[in-house]
Short mmCIF file of C-alpha atoms in Angstrom, two decimals:
data_model
loop_
_atom_site.label_atom_id
_atom_site.label_comp_id
_atom_site.label_asym_id
_atom_site.label_seq_id
_atom_site.Cartn_x
_atom_site.Cartn_y
_atom_site.Cartn_z
CA UNK P 1 7.64 1.74 1.62
CA UNK P 2 9.95 4.19 0.84
CA UNK P 3 11.25 6.73 2.95
CA UNK P 4 13.57 9.71 2.17
CA UNK P 5 15.60 11.88 5.15
CA UNK P 6 14.78 15.29 5.44
CA UNK P 7 16.53 18.20 7.43
CA UNK P 8 13.94 17.69 10.02
CA UNK P 9 11.33 14.99 10.16
CA UNK P 10 7.85 15.50 11.10
CA UNK P 11 6.99 13.09 13.94
CA UNK P 12 3.20 12.78 13.00
CA UNK P 13 4.32 11.37 9.38
CA UNK P 14 6.64 8.63 10.95
CA UNK P 15 3.59 7.69 13.37
CA UNK P 16 1.39 7.64 10.52
CA UNK P 17 3.47 5.47 8.06
CA UNK P 18 4.30 3.21 11.02
CA UNK P 19 0.68 2.83 11.69
CA UNK P 20 -0.37 2.13 8.23
CA UNK P 21 2.61 -0.79 7.93
CA UNK P 22 1.35 -2.23 10.58
CA UNK P 23 -2.09 -3.20 9.28
CA UNK P 24 -0.27 -3.67 6.10
CA UNK P 25 1.22 -6.56 7.87
CA UNK P 26 -1.93 -7.66 9.35
CA UNK P 27 -3.08 -8.03 5.71
CA UNK P 28 -0.24 -10.01 4.54
CA UNK P 29 -0.52 -12.26 7.48
CA UNK P 30 -4.02 -12.80 6.73
CA UNK P 31 -3.04 -13.75 3.22
CA UNK P 32 -0.82 -16.60 4.39
CA UNK P 33 -2.16 -17.52 7.91
CA UNK P 34 -6.20 -17.26 7.09
CA UNK P 35 -7.75 -20.84 6.12
CA UNK P 36 -9.42 -20.04 2.72
CA UNK P 37 -7.91 -16.78 2.36
CA UNK P 38 -8.17 -17.22 -1.54
CA UNK P 39 -11.28 -19.02 -1.48
CA UNK P 40 -13.47 -16.16 -0.31
CA UNK P 41 -13.87 -12.39 -0.54
CA UNK P 42 -13.64 -11.19 3.10
CA UNK P 43 -15.49 -7.97 1.88
CA UNK P 44 -18.48 -10.07 0.55
CA UNK P 45 -20.98 -9.82 3.25
CA UNK P 46 -22.40 -13.36 2.18
CA UNK P 47 -19.01 -15.02 2.55
CA UNK P 48 -17.55 -12.92 5.68
CA UNK P 49 -17.81 -11.95 9.34
CA UNK P 50 -17.87 -8.42 10.66
CA UNK P 51 -14.51 -9.00 12.13
CA UNK P 52 -12.98 -10.64 8.99
CA UNK P 53 -14.38 -7.78 6.84
CA UNK P 54 -13.16 -5.22 9.25
CA UNK P 55 -9.68 -6.83 9.33
CA UNK P 56 -9.56 -6.90 5.33
CA UNK P 57 -11.10 -3.18 5.17
CA UNK P 58 -8.76 -1.20 7.53
CA UNK P 59 -6.06 -2.38 5.40
CA UNK P 60 -7.33 -0.32 2.59
CA UNK P 61 -5.87 2.59 4.10
CA UNK P 62 -2.16 1.38 3.51
CA UNK P 63 -1.12 1.80 -0.20
CA UNK P 64 -2.83 5.15 -0.68
CA UNK P 65 -0.95 6.68 2.66
CA UNK P 66 2.44 5.13 1.50
CA UNK P 67 2.15 6.49 -1.83
CA UNK P 68 0.71 9.63 -1.06
CA UNK P 69 3.61 10.33 1.78
CA UNK P 70 6.06 9.34 -0.74
CA UNK P 71 5.10 12.41 -2.81
CA UNK P 72 4.88 14.64 0.45
CA UNK P 73 8.40 13.29 1.55
CA UNK P 74 9.68 14.30 -2.03
CA UNK P 75 8.58 17.70 -1.51
CA UNK P 76 9.83 18.07 2.13
CA UNK P 77 13.45 16.93 0.37
CA UNK P 78 12.98 19.89 -2.03
CA UNK P 79 12.42 22.46 0.40
CA UNK P 80 15.08 21.01 2.85
CA UNK P 81 17.65 22.04 0.24
CA UNK P 82 17.93 19.36 -2.51
CA UNK P 83 18.39 20.93 -5.79
CA UNK P 84 15.89 20.02 -8.51
CA UNK P 85 18.52 18.13 -10.73
CA UNK P 86 19.57 16.22 -7.31
CA UNK P 87 16.14 15.50 -6.29
CA UNK P 88 15.05 14.38 -10.11
CA UNK P 89 17.91 12.28 -10.44
CA UNK P 90 17.48 10.85 -7.26
CA UNK P 91 13.75 9.99 -7.78
CA UNK P 92 14.44 8.47 -11.08
CA UNK P 93 17.17 6.04 -9.99
CA UNK P 94 15.07 5.27 -6.67
CA UNK P 95 12.34 4.70 -8.70
CA UNK P 96 14.03 2.14 -11.20
CA UNK P 97 15.68 0.54 -8.11
CA UNK P 98 12.21 -0.15 -6.52
CA UNK P 99 11.10 -1.75 -9.61
CA UNK P 100 13.96 -3.95 -9.99
CA UNK P 101 13.62 -5.06 -6.21
CA UNK P 102 9.84 -5.58 -6.77
CA UNK P 103 10.36 -7.89 -9.80
CA UNK P 104 13.12 -9.86 -8.28
CA UNK P 105 13.86 -9.80 -4.58
CA UNK P 106 10.15 -8.87 -3.41
CA UNK P 107 8.26 -11.29 -5.85
CA UNK P 108 10.46 -13.93 -4.89
CA UNK P 109 9.47 -13.37 -1.06
CA UNK P 110 5.61 -13.51 -2.27
CA UNK P 111 6.35 -16.79 -3.97
CA UNK P 112 9.20 -18.48 -2.44
CA UNK P 113 10.15 -19.73 -6.08
CA UNK P 114 12.56 -19.13 -8.88
CA UNK P 115 12.21 -17.65 -11.35
CA UNK P 116 9.17 -16.06 -9.30
CA UNK P 117 6.01 -14.72 -10.84
CA UNK P 118 6.56 -11.07 -10.87
CA UNK P 119 3.95 -9.58 -8.62
CA UNK P 120 3.56 -5.92 -9.05
CA UNK P 121 2.36 -4.21 -6.11
CA UNK P 122 2.68 -1.02 -4.07
CA UNK P 123 6.58 -1.05 -4.32
CA UNK P 124 6.10 -1.12 -8.07
CA UNK P 125 3.48 1.47 -8.20
CA UNK P 126 5.83 4.16 -5.91
CA UNK P 127 8.53 3.07 -8.32
CA UNK P 128 6.67 4.50 -11.32
CA UNK P 129 5.41 7.28 -9.10
CA UNK P 130 8.92 8.32 -8.46
CA UNK P 131 10.09 8.09 -12.18
CA UNK P 132 6.98 10.56 -13.08
CA UNK P 133 7.81 12.90 -9.86
CA UNK P 134 11.63 13.11 -11.57
CA UNK P 135 9.71 15.07 -14.30
CA UNK P 136 7.00 16.57 -12.39
CA UNK P 137 9.01 18.32 -9.81
CA UNK P 138 10.31 20.93 -12.39
CA UNK P 139 6.87 22.49 -12.48
CA UNK P 140 5.42 24.38 -9.56
CA UNK P 141 3.92 22.28 -6.70
CA UNK P 142 0.57 23.77 -7.50
CA UNK P 143 0.50 22.66 -10.98
CA UNK P 144 1.70 19.29 -9.83
CA UNK P 145 -1.21 19.27 -7.34
CA UNK P 146 -3.72 20.08 -10.14
CA UNK P 147 -2.13 17.18 -12.44
CA UNK P 148 -2.45 14.55 -9.59
CA UNK P 149 -5.73 15.53 -8.81
CA UNK P 150 -6.88 15.26 -12.49
CA UNK P 151 -5.71 11.88 -12.71
CA UNK P 152 -7.47 10.66 -9.45
CA UNK P 153 -10.28 12.47 -10.23
CA UNK P 154 -10.74 11.44 -13.99
CA UNK P 155 -9.03 8.15 -14.61
CA UNK P 156 -12.41 6.38 -14.11
CA UNK P 157 -13.74 8.06 -17.18
CA UNK P 158 -11.33 5.32 -18.75
CA UNK P 159 -12.97 2.37 -17.43
CA UNK P 160 -14.86 1.66 -20.28
CA UNK P 161 -11.56 0.75 -22.30
CA UNK P 162 -10.56 -2.83 -21.83
CA UNK P 163 -7.49 -4.66 -22.75
CA UNK P 164 -9.17 -6.77 -25.32
CA UNK P 165 -10.00 -3.55 -27.40
CA UNK P 166 -6.71 -2.78 -27.72
CA UNK P 167 -5.01 -5.68 -29.65
CA UNK P 168 -1.10 -5.65 -29.13
CA UNK P 169 -1.05 -2.72 -26.73
CA UNK P 170 -3.40 -5.03 -24.41
CA UNK P 171 -0.47 -5.63 -21.79
CA UNK P 172 0.34 -2.10 -21.61
CA UNK P 173 -3.00 -0.92 -20.87
CA UNK P 174 -3.20 -3.64 -18.40
CA UNK P 175 -0.03 -2.49 -16.58
CA UNK P 176 -1.08 1.13 -17.06
CA UNK P 177 -4.71 1.25 -15.89
CA UNK P 178 -6.70 -2.19 -16.09
CA UNK P 179 -4.55 -4.59 -13.65
CA UNK P 180 -4.53 -8.21 -13.73
CA UNK P 181 -2.67 -11.25 -14.97
CA UNK P 182 -0.31 -10.83 -17.81
CA UNK P 183 -0.09 -13.89 -20.41
CA UNK P 184 2.56 -15.11 -22.71
CA UNK P 185 1.41 -18.18 -24.92
CA UNK P 186 -1.59 -18.79 -22.43
CA UNK P 187 0.73 -19.02 -19.30
CA UNK P 188 0.53 -16.39 -16.59
CA UNK P 189 4.14 -14.42 -16.46
CA UNK P 190 3.33 -11.45 -14.39
CA UNK P 191 0.62 -10.10 -12.33
CA UNK P 192 -0.01 -6.27 -12.67
CA UNK P 193 -1.87 -5.90 -9.03
CA UNK P 194 -1.28 -1.91 -9.11
CA UNK P 195 -1.85 -0.25 -12.59
CA UNK P 196 0.43 2.72 -12.31
CA UNK P 197 -1.79 5.67 -13.70
CA UNK P 198 -3.76 6.03 -10.70
CA UNK P 199 -0.96 5.85 -7.98
CA UNK P 200 0.88 8.51 -10.07
CA UNK P 201 -2.09 10.70 -9.65
CA UNK P 202 -1.79 10.12 -5.64
CA UNK P 203 2.07 10.56 -5.64
CA UNK P 204 1.83 14.03 -7.42
CA UNK P 205 -0.89 15.06 -5.27
CA UNK P 206 1.05 14.25 -2.11
CA UNK P 207 3.59 16.22 -3.83
CA UNK P 208 1.55 19.25 -4.36
CA UNK P 209 0.13 19.23 -0.83
CA UNK P 210 3.61 18.83 0.84
CA UNK P 211 3.59 22.57 1.81
CA UNK P 212 0.75 22.09 4.15
CA UNK P 213 3.03 19.68 6.23
CA UNK P 214 5.35 22.64 6.86
CA UNK P 215 2.68 24.77 8.55
CA UNK P 216 2.74 25.32 12.11
CA UNK P 217 1.15 22.33 14.00
CA UNK P 218 -2.43 23.70 15.06
CA UNK P 219 -2.78 25.31 11.44
CA UNK P 220 -1.80 21.87 9.83
CA UNK P 221 -3.88 19.88 12.24
CA UNK P 222 -6.79 21.75 11.58
CA UNK P 223 -6.39 21.70 7.81
CA UNK P 224 -5.76 18.36 7.38
CA UNK P 225 -8.83 17.43 9.58
CA UNK P 226 -11.10 19.68 7.27
CA UNK P 227 -9.99 18.01 4.24
CA UNK P 228 -10.75 14.61 5.45
CA UNK P 229 -14.33 15.56 6.27
CA UNK P 230 -14.73 17.09 2.88
CA UNK P 231 -12.78 14.16 1.36
CA UNK P 232 -15.60 11.73 3.13
CA UNK P 233 -18.47 14.13 2.29
CA UNK P 234 -17.85 13.84 -1.42
CA UNK P 235 -17.17 10.07 -1.01
CA UNK P 236 -20.64 9.38 0.68
CA UNK P 237 -22.21 11.92 -2.06
CA UNK P 238 -20.81 10.15 -5.15
CA UNK P 239 -21.41 6.73 -3.46
CA UNK P 240 -25.22 7.70 -2.79
CA UNK P 241 -25.57 8.81 -6.52
CA UNK P 242 -23.79 5.85 -7.92
CA UNK P 243 -23.15 7.70 -11.19
CA UNK P 244 -19.31 8.05 -10.96
CA UNK P 245 -16.12 7.19 -9.42
CA UNK P 246 -16.42 3.46 -8.78
CA UNK P 247 -17.01 0.96 -11.59
CA UNK P 248 -18.80 -1.27 -8.77
CA UNK P 249 -22.32 0.43 -8.03
CA UNK P 250 -23.55 0.25 -4.39
CA UNK P 251 -26.84 -1.45 -4.11
CA UNK P 252 -29.08 -1.55 -1.09
CA UNK P 253 -29.18 -4.63 0.81
CA UNK P 254 -31.46 -6.44 3.11
CA UNK P 255 -30.21 -5.48 6.47
CA UNK P 256 -28.14 -2.41 7.79
CA UNK P 257 -24.92 -4.46 8.27
CA UNK P 258 -24.75 -5.51 4.71
CA UNK P 259 -25.85 -2.13 3.44
CA UNK P 260 -22.69 -0.98 5.37
CA UNK P 261 -20.31 -3.52 3.79
CA UNK P 262 -21.46 -3.07 0.17
CA UNK P 263 -21.49 0.91 0.69
CA UNK P 264 -17.92 0.95 1.85
CA UNK P 265 -16.60 -2.17 -0.45
CA UNK P 266 -14.99 0.08 -3.12
CA UNK P 267 -12.46 -0.78 -5.77
CA UNK P 268 -8.98 -0.55 -5.01
CA UNK P 269 -7.80 -2.47 -8.13
CA UNK P 270 -7.02 -0.04 -9.74
CA UNK P 271 -7.93 2.66 -7.09
CA UNK P 272 -11.00 4.18 -7.74
CA UNK P 273 -11.69 7.97 -7.16
CA UNK P 274 -13.91 7.02 -4.35
CA UNK P 275 -11.70 4.27 -2.69
CA UNK P 276 -9.16 7.26 -2.69
CA UNK P 277 -11.39 9.34 -1.10
CA UNK P 278 -12.39 7.09 1.74
CA UNK P 279 -9.48 5.60 2.37
CA UNK P 280 -6.95 9.10 2.32
CA UNK P 281 -10.21 10.82 4.01
CA UNK P 282 -10.28 8.41 6.88
CA UNK P 283 -6.55 8.98 7.43
CA UNK P 284 -6.61 12.49 7.24
CA UNK P 285 -9.51 12.48 9.70
CA UNK P 286 -7.06 10.32 11.98
CA UNK P 287 -4.07 12.90 11.82
CA UNK P 288 -5.25 15.22 15.11
CA UNK P 289 -5.25 11.68 17.15
CA UNK P 290 -1.70 10.95 15.84
CA UNK P 291 -0.37 14.30 17.01
CA UNK P 292 -1.52 13.43 20.52
CA UNK P 293 -0.04 9.95 20.67
CA UNK P 294 2.56 9.48 23.37
CA UNK P 295 4.35 6.59 25.11
CA UNK P 296 5.53 3.19 24.11
CA UNK P 297 2.87 3.03 21.11
CA UNK P 298 3.84 6.05 19.60
CA UNK P 299 7.55 5.21 19.90
CA UNK P 300 6.94 1.78 18.39
CA UNK P 301 4.81 3.09 15.48
CA UNK P 302 7.87 5.73 14.90
CA UNK P 303 10.46 3.18 14.58
CA UNK P 304 8.63 1.17 12.09
CA UNK P 305 7.70 4.20 10.22
CA UNK P 306 11.02 5.36 10.29
CA UNK P 307 12.46 2.33 8.36
CA UNK P 308 9.33 1.22 6.13
CA UNK P 309 11.10 -0.38 3.31
CA UNK P 310 13.22 -2.34 5.38
CA UNK P 311 10.05 -3.57 7.19
CA UNK P 312 8.34 -4.32 4.22
CA UNK P 313 10.98 -6.28 2.57
CA UNK P 314 11.72 -8.43 5.48
CA UNK P 315 8.13 -8.85 6.68
CA UNK P 316 7.34 -10.76 3.68
CA UNK P 317 10.04 -13.29 3.85
CA UNK P 318 9.12 -13.95 8.05
CA UNK P 319 5.50 -13.96 7.08
CA UNK P 320 5.75 -16.68 4.30
CA UNK P 321 8.51 -18.67 6.42
CA UNK P 322 6.43 -18.50 9.80
CA UNK P 323 3.32 -19.78 7.74
CA UNK P 324 5.13 -22.42 6.49
CA UNK P 325 6.47 -23.74 9.79
CA UNK P 326 2.98 -22.93 11.45
CA UNK P 327 1.03 -25.48 8.93
CA UNK P 328 3.92 -28.07 9.40
CA UNK P 329 3.87 -27.99 12.89
CA UNK P 330 0.26 -28.59 12.81
CA UNK P 331 0.49 -31.69 10.58
CA UNK P 332 -0.21 -29.90 7.42
CA UNK P 333 1.65 -30.32 3.86
CA UNK P 334 2.95 -26.78 3.12
CA UNK P 335 4.72 -27.53 0.07
CA UNK P 336 1.68 -25.72 -1.56
CA UNK P 337 3.37 -22.44 0.01
CA UNK P 338 6.30 -23.11 -2.53
CA UNK P 339 5.42 -21.33 -5.86
CA UNK P 340 2.58 -19.83 -3.66
CA UNK P 341 1.48 -16.77 -6.17
CA UNK P 342 0.87 -19.37 -8.89
CA UNK P 343 -0.43 -21.78 -6.54
CA UNK P 344 -3.08 -19.40 -5.17
CA UNK P 345 -4.36 -18.01 -8.55
CA UNK P 346 -5.04 -21.32 -10.07
CA UNK P 347 -6.66 -22.41 -6.81
CA UNK P 348 -4.51 -25.31 -6.42
CA UNK P 349 -5.70 -27.64 -3.73
CA UNK P 350 -2.84 -27.86 -1.54
CA UNK P 351 -3.30 -24.07 -0.99
CA UNK P 352 -6.98 -24.54 0.11
CA UNK P 353 -6.05 -27.20 2.75
CA UNK P 354 -3.74 -24.75 4.64
CA UNK P 355 -4.39 -22.10 7.18
CA UNK P 356 -5.87 -21.20 10.41
CA UNK P 357 -8.80 -19.57 11.91
CA UNK P 358 -8.97 -15.59 12.33
CA UNK P 359 -7.88 -15.52 16.03
CA UNK P 360 -4.69 -17.05 14.93
CA UNK P 361 -4.23 -14.71 12.20
CA UNK P 362 -3.77 -12.34 15.02
CA UNK P 363 -1.61 -13.98 17.01
CA UNK P 364 0.49 -14.32 14.40
CA UNK P 365 0.49 -10.70 13.23
CA UNK P 366 1.50 -9.96 16.83
CA UNK P 367 4.58 -12.38 16.58
CA UNK P 368 5.76 -10.81 13.37
CA UNK P 369 5.80 -7.37 14.69
CA UNK P 370 7.89 -8.76 17.63
CA UNK P 371 10.01 -10.28 15.69
CA UNK P 372 10.85 -7.49 13.19
CA UNK P 373 10.77 -4.75 15.87
CA UNK P 374 14.29 -5.22 17.20
CA UNK P 375 15.63 -5.12 13.63
CA UNK P 376 13.88 -2.09 12.92
CA UNK P 377 15.14 -0.38 15.62
CA UNK P 378 18.62 -1.37 14.89
CA UNK P 379 18.25 0.11 11.32
CA UNK P 380 16.44 3.15 12.47
CA UNK P 381 19.68 3.66 14.72
CA UNK P 382 21.91 3.07 11.97
CA UNK P 383 20.25 5.28 9.61
CA UNK P 384 20.15 7.97 12.06
CA UNK P 385 23.74 8.16 12.80
CA UNK P 386 25.24 7.23 9.34
CA UNK P 387 24.97 9.51 6.01
CA UNK P 388 26.06 6.79 3.56
CA UNK P 389 24.51 7.55 0.30
CA UNK P 390 23.25 3.96 -0.17
CA UNK P 391 21.22 4.21 2.98
CA UNK P 392 18.82 6.35 1.39
CA UNK P 393 18.09 3.72 -1.27
CA UNK P 394 16.95 1.29 1.22
#
């Protein structure tokens, strides 16, 4: 996840970013290590277990937080002295750079194949969000906030429009709003997991709310907590009404446990209004706890949060390679993990025969974090002592 330097870093932002990047790593470890990861829906109460459900659901917090904080970081750069011209050019070039990396180096890491199936995920979304911000920052921050909130709140009005209604423009609509696979002559050529319009709304909202993070700590903490509570209350109201804000309506279940699972199972692809409210609402509600976090945990999270993009790129390759090694060491054929995206989406037989029970997923997750920490610590120190222009792109 992109990180930008400001004249004075806000410690809680790095801790928050570190927390969600650690959770993100858990999600991706689950994708590669959990047996049947692509055969079941971990949020379906009839297929999952409570621990598997929580393991998946908490990772929903990651992408909205990354994208929101990318907008906040852009605002902090602006108020810390970067000119509008300089910031606009940086956002434009960095956004394009992130898109290129998503379609090449990062997609290769997901697949371990060349040419890879382009996998358009959060880096893709942040890249396009930065390109949009390159134009939006010329407007007053409250106007940018209004535009962001309008997109977040209103894009579900477009849910009834589907690509097959648009003829030749179908691929464009898939990329902008619908999400899903892109085909050429009947064969999949890319997968737009993160359609860009809703994420542009979130990054714009982050930029528009950037001033909140410059308030005195006590005022900032109180305001963010209130905002989190309001967002969660609006989410609960919309979810109970079942009229707007998510294309998957909630229906009463036979048990209270199933009710909770279905109630919280809101749409991420693309992120619905209800998804954004509940995820960022939870994150904002956690903010006061982050301000009180001290000791080794805070230090580790700060390190990961200070170099999120470095962590992101490395962890994909480390997780994928470790999963192949672990399956090979236990007598399984890991060859299906080559060209992994295509094999997963097509349900190739070899993929279904790989993987481990959930407790081993957590062991693998801890191992990945332990392997990456010293590398991230080195990169954090390097970026702290050097001001080379190219470091801001990594």
